[in-house]
Short mmCIF file of C-alpha atoms in Angstrom, two decimals:
data_model
loop_
_atom_site.label_atom_id
_atom_site.label_comp_id
_atom_site.label_asym_id
_atom_site.label_seq_id
_atom_site.Cartn_x
_atom_site.Cartn_y
_atom_site.Cartn_z
CA MET U 1 -0.14 0.06 -0.31
CA LEU U 2 1.58 3.69 -0.85
CA VAL U 3 0.26 6.02 1.34
CA ASP U 4 1.30 9.51 0.70
CA ASP U 5 5.34 8.92 -0.02
CA ASP U 6 5.68 5.49 2.41
CA GLU U 7 5.23 2.03 0.66
CA ALA U 8 3.71 -0.83 3.82
CA HIS U 9 3.91 -4.27 2.76
CA LEU U 10 0.77 -5.94 3.95
CA CYS U 11 0.29 -9.71 4.41
CA ALA U 12 -2.22 -11.81 4.51
CA GLY U 13 -4.67 -11.68 7.69
CA ASP U 14 -3.33 -7.62 8.08
CA VAL U 15 -6.28 -4.82 8.70
CA ILE U 16 -5.53 -1.20 7.77
CA VAL U 17 -7.43 1.38 9.09
CA GLN U 18 -7.79 4.97 6.21
CA ARG U 19 -8.83 8.34 7.95
CA GLY U 20 -8.68 10.53 4.50
CA THR U 21 -5.31 9.74 3.62
CA ASN U 22 -3.63 9.66 -0.27
CA HIS U 23 -3.27 6.41 -1.29
CA ALA U 24 -2.67 3.68 -4.01
CA TRP U 25 -2.58 0.22 -3.96
CA ALA U 26 0.64 -1.86 -5.68
CA ASN U 27 0.80 -5.64 -5.97
CA ARG U 28 4.01 -6.77 -6.05
CA ARG U 29 3.86 -10.27 -6.75
CA ILE U 30 3.43 -12.31 -9.59
CA GLU U 31 0.62 -14.45 -7.85
CA PRO U 32 -3.77 -11.96 -7.81
CA CYS U 33 -4.09 -10.76 -4.70
CA ARG U 34 -8.13 -10.22 -3.16
CA ILE U 35 -8.51 -7.12 -0.89
CA THR U 36 -12.16 -7.15 1.33
CA PHE U 37 -13.44 -3.14 1.84
CA VAL U 38 -15.49 -2.29 4.29
CA LEU U 39 -16.42 1.13 3.85
CA PHE U 40 -18.58 3.69 6.34
CA ASP U 41 -20.53 6.57 6.31
CA PRO U 42 -18.81 8.64 9.03
CA ASN U 43 -22.09 10.25 10.24
CA SER U 44 -23.93 6.48 11.28
CA LEU U 45 -20.75 6.12 13.61
#
């Protein structure tokens, strides 16, 4: 995961919380990957 000017390596089972960051996704491996997104309306929390 690319966040602002930094890069974080994520493994299976990792959990992240993004809060209004500039970000991008890159799969650096040959195998395909799957990501699940759960989005919440901040006004409902």
